[in-house]
Amino acid sequence: MTPVEIKKGIYWVGAIDWNMRSFHGHTFATKRGTTYNAYLIVDEKITLVDTVYGPFAGELIEKIRAIVPLEKIDYVVSNHVETDHSGAMPEIMKLCPKAKVYGTRKCKEGLYKNYYGNWDFQEVKTGDTLKLGKRTLTFIEAPMIHWPDSMFTYCREEELLMPNDAFGQHLATNTRFDDEVDQCALMEEAAKYYANILIPLGDIILRKLDEVLKMKVPISMIAPSHGIIWRKDPERIIKSYVSWANNETKKKAVIVYETMWKSTEKMARRIAEALTDSGVEVKLFDIAESDRTEVIKEMLDARGYLIGSSTHDNDMLPSIAALMSVLKGLKPKKRVASAFGSYGWGAGATASIEKELKGAGIEVVQEPISVKYVPDKSEEKKCYEFGVEFAKKCI
Ligand code: FEO
């Protein structure tokens, strides 16, 4: 694949990873693959903004060579040290050893501890600029969006923001722009990315967006480091980020459970019926059969979470325990929750789930419901009533 000119003299020189199915050490299922976006700016000074994951270094080099010889690169901007964007740095720096690397202080530390390269590194802070010729780059530190080293790079003359991971999506396509892809898939992947990586960082994101807006920088294009480039409507993704970071939710509940012999599942279905009859949108998942990344994505705009498990060894089952561990890390705010489950001789699962929910900072608004063995008709009715009551909390 050849480079793609995204603005006059600015090229996408990244790589498409069609087969990537699990990211971040299997914490993120990437069913649509991903891309690693790098950008080459051809001006009086030739500048590469970010690289790609190491196994794709050859593709990056080939694309750059189609535009300029590698040794002509003057500057390499490293917005983020994580290996999916810096993995090709050693190969690149071998081919343009005189290039100066720009990044934050944490980026300098991180690059060294990953690659031990003796590169000419210029630390930058928010507001520092780099004159390329006709264009000037402005750097904006963005710590914890999503690593301490993270940074945005902005080109005022082109109204182009290159924010690395922010506003990205794990979406492998042979087209590069937002107006060229299926819109449902695009927003689904953008939401999935936010939900699974950025939920705990909402307050930091809001402060950073506010800071960028106060800088009064016009933005006509956002070119992230994963997925498509926002050129038709960059405001759309900014507005979505503001909404997600503000924890705006709707009248929706996610019911997620794990079941041994289908009794907990029976409870889940009665509860789902009650929520549906009460006008609440419901998503129901058997976690053992579901993509956890997808479940977390559905939790992004849901007000209520109902977590169920059969009791096993006086505790919850292992797949639901893994979900609770993820929720404890994400700490979603302004949500309400409760627990349910069937047991044989001791109801330990619901108590454990309640404890984990509280540990995740999620308000448990209703006493959990437990049923011994298989729910009979009166217990099914109690599950339904439990759902009706929870529906009132999902507004
Ligand atoms: Fe896409 Fe934080 O790396």
XYZ file of C-alpha atoms in Angstrom, residues 26-28 195-196 199 253-259 283-300 304-309 315-332 337-340 352-362:
70
model
C -5.369 -9.888 25.653
C -7.169 -7.171 27.646
C -8.798 -5.744 24.512
C -14.739 2.451 27.321
C -11.973 -0.101 27.615
C -13.090 5.525 31.326
C -29.082 -1.563 31.958
C -26.402 -4.137 31.245
C -27.149 -7.519 32.782
C -24.089 -9.710 32.810
C -23.840 -13.072 34.499
C -22.140 -16.437 34.643
C -24.193 -19.542 35.281
C -28.272 -5.669 27.042
C -27.843 -9.172 28.442
C -24.627 -11.185 28.329
C -23.477 -14.576 29.552
C -19.911 -13.456 30.220
C -18.481 -16.932 29.652
C -19.814 -16.817 26.077
C -19.210 -13.128 25.381
C -16.474 -10.756 24.308
C -15.649 -8.819 27.502
C -14.446 -5.829 25.468
C -17.930 -5.624 23.940
C -19.604 -5.892 27.363
C -17.524 -2.981 28.670
C -18.430 -0.975 25.557
C -22.137 -1.533 26.287
C -21.534 -0.372 29.860
C -20.253 3.001 28.604
C -27.404 0.443 35.524
C -25.288 -2.683 35.913
C -26.705 -5.970 37.202
C -24.065 -8.578 37.852
C -25.004 -12.219 38.410
C -23.201 -15.407 39.301
C -17.632 -17.129 45.744
C -18.508 -15.915 42.251
C -17.499 -17.865 39.129
C -14.121 -17.066 37.516
C -15.220 -15.265 34.307
C -17.444 -12.875 36.229
C -14.598 -12.389 38.729
C -12.370 -11.327 35.824
C -14.996 -8.791 34.718
C -15.200 -7.403 38.258
C -11.431 -7.037 38.294
C -11.600 -4.979 35.080
C -14.433 -2.841 36.486
C -12.357 -2.139 39.581
C -9.679 -0.710 37.326
C -12.094 1.300 35.175
C -14.059 2.723 38.139
C -17.021 4.018 36.099
C -25.798 -1.530 40.380
C -26.868 -4.641 42.196
C -26.202 -8.400 42.116
C -28.122 -11.636 41.728
C -18.648 -11.005 46.774
C -20.063 -9.149 43.769
C -21.518 -6.449 46.019
C -18.115 -6.001 47.661
C -16.377 -5.756 44.281
C -18.936 -3.246 42.985
C -18.314 -1.042 45.996
C -14.573 -1.456 45.449
C -15.079 -0.156 41.919
C -16.837 2.912 43.343
C -20.187 1.861 41.876
